[in-house]
XYZ file of C-alpha atoms in Angstrom:
476
model
C -11.452 -93.249 -15.260
C -8.077 -91.459 -14.926
C -8.042 -88.189 -16.840
C -6.928 -84.669 -16.772
C -9.554 -82.172 -15.868
C -9.249 -78.668 -17.143
C -10.656 -77.547 -13.778
C -8.799 -76.641 -10.740
C -11.039 -80.309 -11.802
C -9.053 -86.007 -16.708
C -10.356 -86.360 -17.884
C -9.910 -88.990 -19.940
C -11.580 -90.627 -18.681
C -11.166 -89.646 -19.651
C -11.573 -89.976 -21.745
C -10.236 -87.915 -24.394
C -10.268 -86.329 -27.266
C -11.269 -83.694 -29.572
C -11.133 -80.083 -30.556
C -9.056 -78.594 -27.833
C -7.525 -81.669 -26.266
C -9.035 -80.897 -22.845
C -11.255 -82.824 -20.598
C -11.739 -80.358 -17.890
C -9.357 -78.092 -16.089
C -7.947 -79.433 -13.047
C -6.508 -78.796 -9.693
C -7.174 -82.380 -8.966
C -5.542 -83.282 -12.270
C -7.808 -86.268 -12.361
C -8.755 -87.086 -16.001
C -12.470 -89.281 -20.638
C -16.407 -89.702 -27.482
C -22.748 -93.498 -32.319
C -23.006 -93.158 -35.636
C -26.414 -92.838 -37.120
C -26.704 -96.318 -38.311
C -25.865 -97.539 -41.734
C -23.121 -96.970 -44.193
C -23.703 -93.262 -44.440
C -22.036 -92.554 -41.105
C -19.465 -89.802 -41.301
C -20.613 -88.859 -44.787
C -21.021 -85.168 -43.953
C -17.309 -84.616 -43.490
C -16.332 -87.026 -46.248
C -18.549 -85.412 -48.863
C -17.462 -81.925 -47.771
C -13.828 -82.802 -48.282
C -13.921 -85.559 -50.864
C -11.527 -83.762 -53.194
C -8.956 -83.239 -50.480
C -9.370 -86.821 -49.287
C -8.755 -88.087 -52.795
C -5.638 -85.967 -53.054
C -4.200 -87.364 -49.848
C -5.629 -90.822 -49.724
C -6.309 -91.953 -53.235
C -9.755 -93.082 -54.459
C -12.516 -92.851 -51.870
C -13.096 -96.062 -50.062
C -9.923 -97.679 -51.401
C -8.879 -100.446 -49.092
C -5.381 -100.599 -47.787
C -3.495 -103.838 -47.206
C -3.719 -105.263 -43.717
C -0.726 -104.437 -41.601
C 1.678 -107.274 -41.059
C 4.225 -108.173 -38.419
C 5.048 -105.646 -35.720
C 2.971 -102.926 -37.404
C -0.227 -104.679 -36.305
C 0.800 -103.818 -32.743
C 1.341 -100.143 -33.460
C -1.221 -97.357 -33.139
C -4.018 -97.500 -35.695
C -3.661 -94.244 -37.631
C -6.431 -94.722 -40.205
C -8.466 -91.729 -38.918
C -5.549 -89.417 -39.701
C -6.217 -90.050 -43.404
C -9.412 -88.012 -42.916
C -8.405 -84.334 -43.417
C -11.000 -82.910 -41.012
C -10.141 -85.291 -38.190
C -6.432 -84.803 -38.874
C -6.790 -81.051 -38.326
C -8.740 -81.573 -35.140
C -6.261 -84.104 -33.774
C -3.181 -82.094 -34.745
C -4.399 -79.125 -32.716
C -4.570 -81.277 -29.585
C -0.842 -81.972 -29.749
C -0.244 -78.341 -28.761
C -3.207 -77.741 -26.495
C -2.895 -80.995 -24.517
C 0.340 -79.611 -23.092
C -0.935 -76.024 -22.874
C -3.963 -77.015 -20.809
C -1.718 -78.690 -18.269
C 0.326 -75.511 -17.877
C -2.821 -73.777 -16.603
C -3.774 -76.862 -14.565
C -0.468 -76.462 -12.708
C -0.427 -72.658 -12.583
C -3.837 -72.125 -10.951
C -3.317 -74.325 -7.862
C 0.270 -73.086 -7.544
C -0.881 -69.464 -7.561
C -3.671 -70.151 -5.057
C -1.262 -71.918 -2.727
C 1.286 -69.085 -3.059
C -1.406 -66.569 -2.070
C -2.967 -68.502 0.819
C -0.340 -70.999 1.966
C -3.255 -73.428 2.368
C -4.006 -76.667 0.517
C -7.602 -76.338 1.718
C -8.084 -73.317 -0.535
C -6.744 -75.360 -3.442
C -9.506 -77.898 -2.749
C -12.158 -75.184 -2.420
C -11.155 -73.843 -5.832
C -11.658 -77.293 -7.323
C -15.201 -77.375 -5.977
C -15.814 -73.853 -7.308
C -15.339 -75.164 -10.826
C -17.420 -78.314 -10.384
C -20.944 -76.838 -10.288
C -20.640 -74.752 -13.477
C -19.005 -77.716 -15.212
C -21.896 -80.034 -14.323
C -24.647 -77.518 -15.170
C -23.170 -76.332 -18.454
C -22.097 -79.814 -19.581
C -25.681 -81.055 -19.264
C -27.090 -77.956 -20.957
C -24.227 -77.892 -23.459
C -25.189 -81.360 -24.654
C -28.643 -80.075 -25.564
C -27.114 -77.029 -27.261
C -24.782 -79.288 -29.273
C -27.795 -81.213 -30.574
C -29.647 -78.064 -31.651
C -27.048 -76.012 -33.563
C -24.036 -76.337 -35.828
C -21.390 -78.003 -33.633
C -18.562 -76.307 -35.504
C -20.025 -72.901 -34.622
C -20.444 -73.928 -30.981
C -16.833 -75.124 -30.858
C -15.643 -71.787 -32.263
C -17.591 -69.836 -29.638
C -16.540 -71.961 -26.672
C -12.881 -72.379 -27.618
C -12.645 -68.627 -28.077
C -14.233 -68.184 -24.645
C -11.718 -70.563 -23.042
C -8.855 -68.699 -24.743
C -10.147 -65.325 -23.494
C -10.386 -66.778 -19.989
C -6.747 -67.868 -20.182
C -5.809 -64.319 -21.205
C -7.700 -63.000 -18.162
C -5.776 -65.463 -15.969
C -2.575 -64.023 -17.429
C -3.644 -60.400 -16.865
C -4.519 -60.966 -13.192
C -1.141 -62.598 -12.655
C 0.775 -59.801 -14.407
C -0.949 -56.984 -12.494
C -0.498 -58.859 -9.207
C -4.104 -58.969 -8.000
C -3.332 -61.872 -5.646
C -7.048 -62.524 -5.199
C -8.235 -66.074 -4.610
C -11.808 -65.029 -5.345
C -10.846 -63.628 -8.751
C -9.090 -66.887 -9.538
C -12.118 -68.912 -8.447
C -14.459 -66.720 -10.521
C -12.250 -67.144 -13.605
C -12.118 -70.870 -12.968
C -15.920 -71.068 -12.770
C -16.173 -69.126 -16.056
C -13.623 -71.380 -17.705
C -15.493 -74.485 -16.572
C -18.773 -73.120 -17.908
C -17.166 -72.701 -21.348
C -15.616 -76.157 -21.101
C -18.971 -77.686 -20.137
C -20.479 -76.205 -23.307
C -17.487 -77.225 -25.411
C -16.899 -80.844 -24.424
C -20.173 -82.452 -25.591
C -19.974 -80.753 -28.998
C -16.326 -81.689 -29.398
C -16.759 -85.361 -28.604
C -20.026 -85.719 -30.525
C -18.363 -84.256 -33.642
C -15.882 -87.111 -33.971
C -18.572 -89.450 -35.307
C -19.203 -86.992 -38.157
C -15.528 -86.864 -39.116
C -14.611 -90.569 -39.292
C -16.562 -93.689 -40.331
C -17.950 -95.992 -37.665
C -15.306 -98.714 -37.935
C -12.581 -96.134 -37.172
C -14.168 -94.723 -33.997
C -12.043 -96.820 -31.579
C -8.882 -95.783 -33.424
C -9.924 -92.109 -33.356
C -10.590 -92.304 -29.621
C -7.223 -93.986 -29.063
C -5.410 -91.246 -30.993
C -7.082 -88.466 -29.022
C -6.674 -90.172 -25.660
C -2.991 -90.879 -26.277
C -2.290 -87.208 -26.952
C -4.191 -86.216 -23.802
C -2.340 -88.696 -21.619
C 0.982 -87.566 -23.092
C 0.023 -84.031 -22.109
C -0.635 -85.245 -18.561
C 2.983 -86.359 -18.346
C 4.765 -83.679 -20.374
C 2.685 -80.651 -19.341
C 3.386 -80.677 -15.580
C 7.072 -81.452 -16.195
C 7.311 -78.500 -18.602
C 5.452 -76.242 -16.169
C 7.861 -77.157 -13.378
C 10.806 -76.315 -15.618
C 9.341 -73.035 -16.924
C 8.067 -71.436 -13.706
C 11.581 -70.612 -12.360
C 12.605 -69.266 -15.777
C 9.646 -67.217 -17.092
C 7.356 -66.971 -14.067
C 3.880 -68.217 -13.297
C 1.810 -65.737 -15.308
C 3.381 -66.587 -18.652
C 2.110 -70.165 -18.371
C -1.425 -68.790 -18.805
C -0.335 -66.830 -21.859
C 1.232 -69.900 -23.468
C -2.018 -71.789 -22.933
C -4.008 -68.951 -24.540
C -1.702 -68.982 -27.576
C -2.067 -72.762 -27.850
C -5.832 -72.325 -27.866
C -5.485 -70.069 -30.910
C -4.245 -73.168 -32.758
C -7.433 -74.955 -31.751
C -9.637 -72.090 -32.943
C -7.818 -72.104 -36.294
C -8.286 -75.887 -36.619
C -12.013 -75.657 -35.828
C -12.451 -72.862 -38.400
C -11.218 -75.285 -41.057
C -13.716 -78.006 -40.173
C -16.784 -78.580 -42.353
C -20.129 -77.326 -41.087
C -21.701 -79.765 -38.610
C -25.398 -78.821 -38.426
C -28.062 -81.193 -37.019
C -28.644 -84.016 -39.491
C -32.393 -84.372 -38.956
C -35.329 -82.003 -38.857
C -36.281 -83.469 -35.487
C -33.403 -81.792 -33.675
C -34.519 -79.447 -30.935
C -34.999 -75.848 -32.101
C -34.139 -74.578 -28.653
C -31.881 -76.052 -26.017
C -33.814 -76.019 -22.751
C -33.937 -78.272 -19.734
C -36.775 -80.227 -21.340
C -34.257 -81.373 -23.949
C -31.779 -82.237 -21.180
C -34.456 -84.399 -19.512
C -35.120 -86.046 -22.873
C -31.463 -87.047 -22.932
C -31.787 -88.846 -19.602
C -34.942 -90.617 -20.825
C -32.999 -91.696 -23.918
C -30.297 -93.234 -21.715
C -32.919 -95.092 -19.677
C -34.433 -96.539 -22.863
C -31.074 -97.582 -24.370
C -29.600 -100.020 -21.903
C -26.137 -100.261 -23.454
C -25.593 -96.514 -22.954
C -26.624 -96.739 -19.316
C -24.362 -99.748 -18.805
C -21.371 -97.947 -20.326
C -21.833 -95.121 -17.813
C -22.173 -97.636 -14.961
C -18.938 -99.343 -16.021
C -17.059 -96.054 -15.758
C -18.646 -95.249 -12.386
C -17.648 -98.674 -11.020
C -14.059 -98.254 -12.167
C -13.736 -94.647 -11.057
C -15.574 -94.475 -7.767
C -14.438 -97.836 -6.406
C -10.997 -98.090 -7.949
C -9.314 -94.670 -8.328
C -6.883 -94.351 -5.377
C -5.189 -91.032 -6.181
C -6.356 -89.426 -2.911
C -4.130 -91.942 -1.106
C -0.976 -91.305 -3.153
C 0.426 -88.722 -0.687
C -0.156 -91.054 2.277
C 1.417 -94.006 0.483
C 4.407 -91.892 -0.567
C 4.919 -90.724 3.043
C 4.403 -94.125 4.679
C 4.770 -97.204 2.483
C 7.358 -95.846 0.029
C 9.134 -93.282 2.225
C 12.418 -95.183 1.975
C 12.587 -94.354 -1.744
C 12.216 -90.624 -1.068
C 8.794 -89.122 -0.568
C 9.068 -86.677 -3.482
C 10.248 -89.324 -5.938
C 7.556 -91.752 -4.824
C 4.771 -89.177 -5.107
C 5.840 -88.100 -8.588
C 6.066 -91.667 -9.834
C 2.678 -92.616 -8.408
C 0.935 -89.713 -10.122
C 2.781 -90.238 -13.426
C 2.428 -94.027 -13.668
C -1.185 -94.267 -14.850
C -0.808 -91.642 -17.631
C 2.423 -93.292 -18.770
C 0.652 -96.660 -18.956
C -2.199 -95.048 -20.905
C 0.279 -93.604 -23.417
C 1.844 -97.040 -23.864
C -1.616 -98.505 -24.387
C -2.364 -95.845 -26.994
C 0.862 -96.469 -28.873
C -0.028 -100.175 -29.007
C -3.699 -99.595 -29.808
C -3.375 -101.484 -33.072
C -3.624 -104.632 -30.970
C -7.209 -103.885 -29.933
C -8.756 -100.978 -31.852
C -10.210 -103.246 -34.560
C -12.054 -105.455 -32.067
C -15.788 -105.625 -32.800
C -17.009 -106.819 -29.387
C -16.930 -103.347 -27.875
C -18.978 -104.237 -24.809
C -16.835 -107.255 -23.981
C -13.714 -105.121 -24.329
C -15.111 -102.606 -21.807
C -15.891 -105.394 -19.323
C -12.430 -106.949 -19.692
C -10.680 -103.586 -19.428
C -12.520 -102.508 -16.267
C -11.842 -105.865 -14.601
C -8.173 -105.606 -15.619
C -8.112 -102.101 -14.101
C -9.484 -103.471 -10.826
C -6.987 -106.343 -10.769
C -4.072 -103.959 -11.400
C -5.241 -101.580 -8.652
C -5.482 -104.558 -6.272
C -1.904 -105.513 -7.123
C -0.828 -101.929 -6.525
C -2.443 -101.939 -3.090
C -0.635 -105.125 -2.124
C 2.789 -103.912 -3.318
C 5.499 -102.897 -0.867
C 8.070 -102.177 -3.595
C 7.715 -98.791 -5.279
C 8.788 -100.137 -8.655
C 6.318 -103.009 -8.519
C 3.618 -100.538 -7.491
C 4.465 -98.284 -10.442
C 4.332 -101.291 -12.789
C 0.844 -102.179 -11.537
C -0.328 -98.575 -11.942
C 1.094 -98.489 -15.473
C -0.813 -101.706 -16.244
C -3.925 -100.002 -14.878
C -3.231 -97.125 -17.267
C -3.163 -99.514 -20.233
C -6.512 -100.971 -19.104
C -7.843 -97.426 -18.686
C -6.927 -96.590 -22.271
C -8.731 -99.677 -23.592
C -11.817 -98.842 -21.539
C -11.827 -95.200 -22.698
C -11.502 -96.202 -26.338
C -14.427 -98.604 -26.369
C -16.732 -96.694 -24.021
C -16.266 -93.695 -26.267
C -16.995 -95.799 -29.353
C -20.180 -97.185 -27.746
C -21.411 -93.683 -26.915
C -20.826 -92.547 -30.478
C -22.215 -95.614 -32.236
C -25.194 -96.493 -30.047
C -26.751 -93.006 -30.048
C -28.290 -91.211 -32.993
C -26.703 -87.946 -34.077
C -29.499 -85.786 -32.624
C -28.759 -87.288 -29.186
C -24.965 -87.475 -29.233
C -24.411 -84.058 -27.706
C -26.612 -84.852 -24.714
C -24.936 -88.242 -24.250
C -21.559 -86.515 -24.207
C -22.856 -83.973 -21.702
C -23.796 -86.761 -19.294
C -20.453 -88.420 -20.015
C -18.617 -85.216 -19.059
C -20.484 -85.085 -15.744
C -19.637 -88.732 -15.000
C -15.975 -88.150 -15.827
C -15.806 -85.010 -13.667
C -17.843 -86.325 -10.740
C -16.485 -89.864 -10.462
C -12.934 -88.913 -9.422
C -14.229 -86.530 -6.739
C -16.467 -89.199 -5.231
C -13.490 -91.553 -5.338
C -11.341 -89.014 -3.474
C -13.905 -88.814 -0.667
C -14.444 -92.585 -0.509
C -10.778 -93.578 -0.614
C -9.667 -90.769 1.658
C -12.167 -91.860 4.311
C -11.399 -95.563 3.895
C -7.662 -94.893 4.003
C -8.018 -93.036 7.307
C -10.084 -95.840 8.839
C -8.477 -98.972 7.384
C -5.067 -97.864 6.199
C -4.038 -96.801 2.702
C -2.951 -100.177 1.329
C -6.050 -101.960 2.593
C -8.312 -99.288 1.109
C -6.580 -99.460 -2.285
C -6.553 -103.266 -2.520
C -10.128 -103.504 -1.284
C -11.288 -100.950 -3.821
C -9.623 -102.853 -6.654
C -11.298 -106.105 -5.594
C -14.665 -104.354 -5.424
C -14.182 -103.181 -9.011
C -13.576 -106.746 -10.212
C -16.553 -108.145 -8.301
C -18.955 -105.338 -9.218
C -18.009 -105.480 -12.899
C -18.406 -109.268 -12.979
C -21.869 -108.929 -11.455
C -22.805 -106.241 -13.980
C -21.572 -108.384 -16.893
C -23.650 -111.373 -15.757
C -26.750 -109.369 -14.859
C -26.705 -107.209 -17.999
C -25.916 -109.306 -21.098
C -26.690 -106.310 -23.349
C -23.242 -104.880 -22.619
C -21.174 -107.996 -23.174
C -23.099 -108.768 -26.391
C -22.756 -105.273 -27.865
C -20.746 -105.149 -31.106
């Protein structure tokens, strides 16, 4: 659903979550995580670090008292007791903000060179194809080699790309084509990185903590969506545009250091592919077709994103419906409201992260998203509109948490990388389809009608899917 993309493409959807705290790189700033079955899930990391876990957490497997009172509402932090996951998560605190500095700097530099918003859009498309291709292939690669090693290679590649962004800015190349080429390279590295990153989470925490782990990662990412652009806006007049790229590259060094300290994450079974070719990618799609709950989780995200993400209409609404509040203020609030709501949802994730009916939670969250978007479309008050968008952000967080948990728990380890590759493509492609759909509908029907209608379609389509496909609502 709503996520940052590390393209001049969240995102999280979205979505959320892992080694470098990035879900794409994004001009569009858009925005999202099976255990092998049985009690042995996550045992690789736990056995590799059992001594350290005992030092920090006490005897392995020791139960902690249930939280009482207000603490049951707070974020579920159990995964942070796992040293490996704690390292991974801690690195995202820095890089979630750093990635947004580049996400602001690239479109700003392109616009400064060309004076054209069209070129900003073309640059976004330039990063989409390599992201899609390498995310699909990267999923197969993640299932055929040590994921820790793949994360080291790809995070280093992303960091080097950020350094190259900085160099071109310092020397004053002022070339849109160089920027687009660097963006395509960056997206190729991200496409390889994302499936391995998200698939690794299930090896670092036990199955019952997957929703909490997804909530922790998603909350950091959504916080970066709010803080990063604000920091970039404050820093550009002080240190200049080029230094934003350098800060991002330095933040990525933290990620590389964190990944170096992870345990080895080789394939768990001898059946893992020895080579990562397109035959293995096709096998991933066949696996989705044979496992209905995985297919349904992807469909739920597509319904919410394509039918119900109205960000393409934010500028029109700010200029028309909310112009009396000040167009700049209105536009900023509209773009910030969903991430702020998602952060609030993450901070209160203790209220839902222990739920066992994961499929039912996805259905409820997507329908709540649609209802909130409908309310937003019907609102004439800016503050009411922002409240509805923030409510949509809370629903988005819940959906991201449980869709991610389903993907990690319903797939075997040798397939998780490929499932995450498809997930990355859905997260990257859904917002762009939504932009086209809502932009066209807004021009023909008016912005408010298009937004409200899209929200209603989400509710109806999700209700139909829930009735027609009981496998999702019954999934625990």
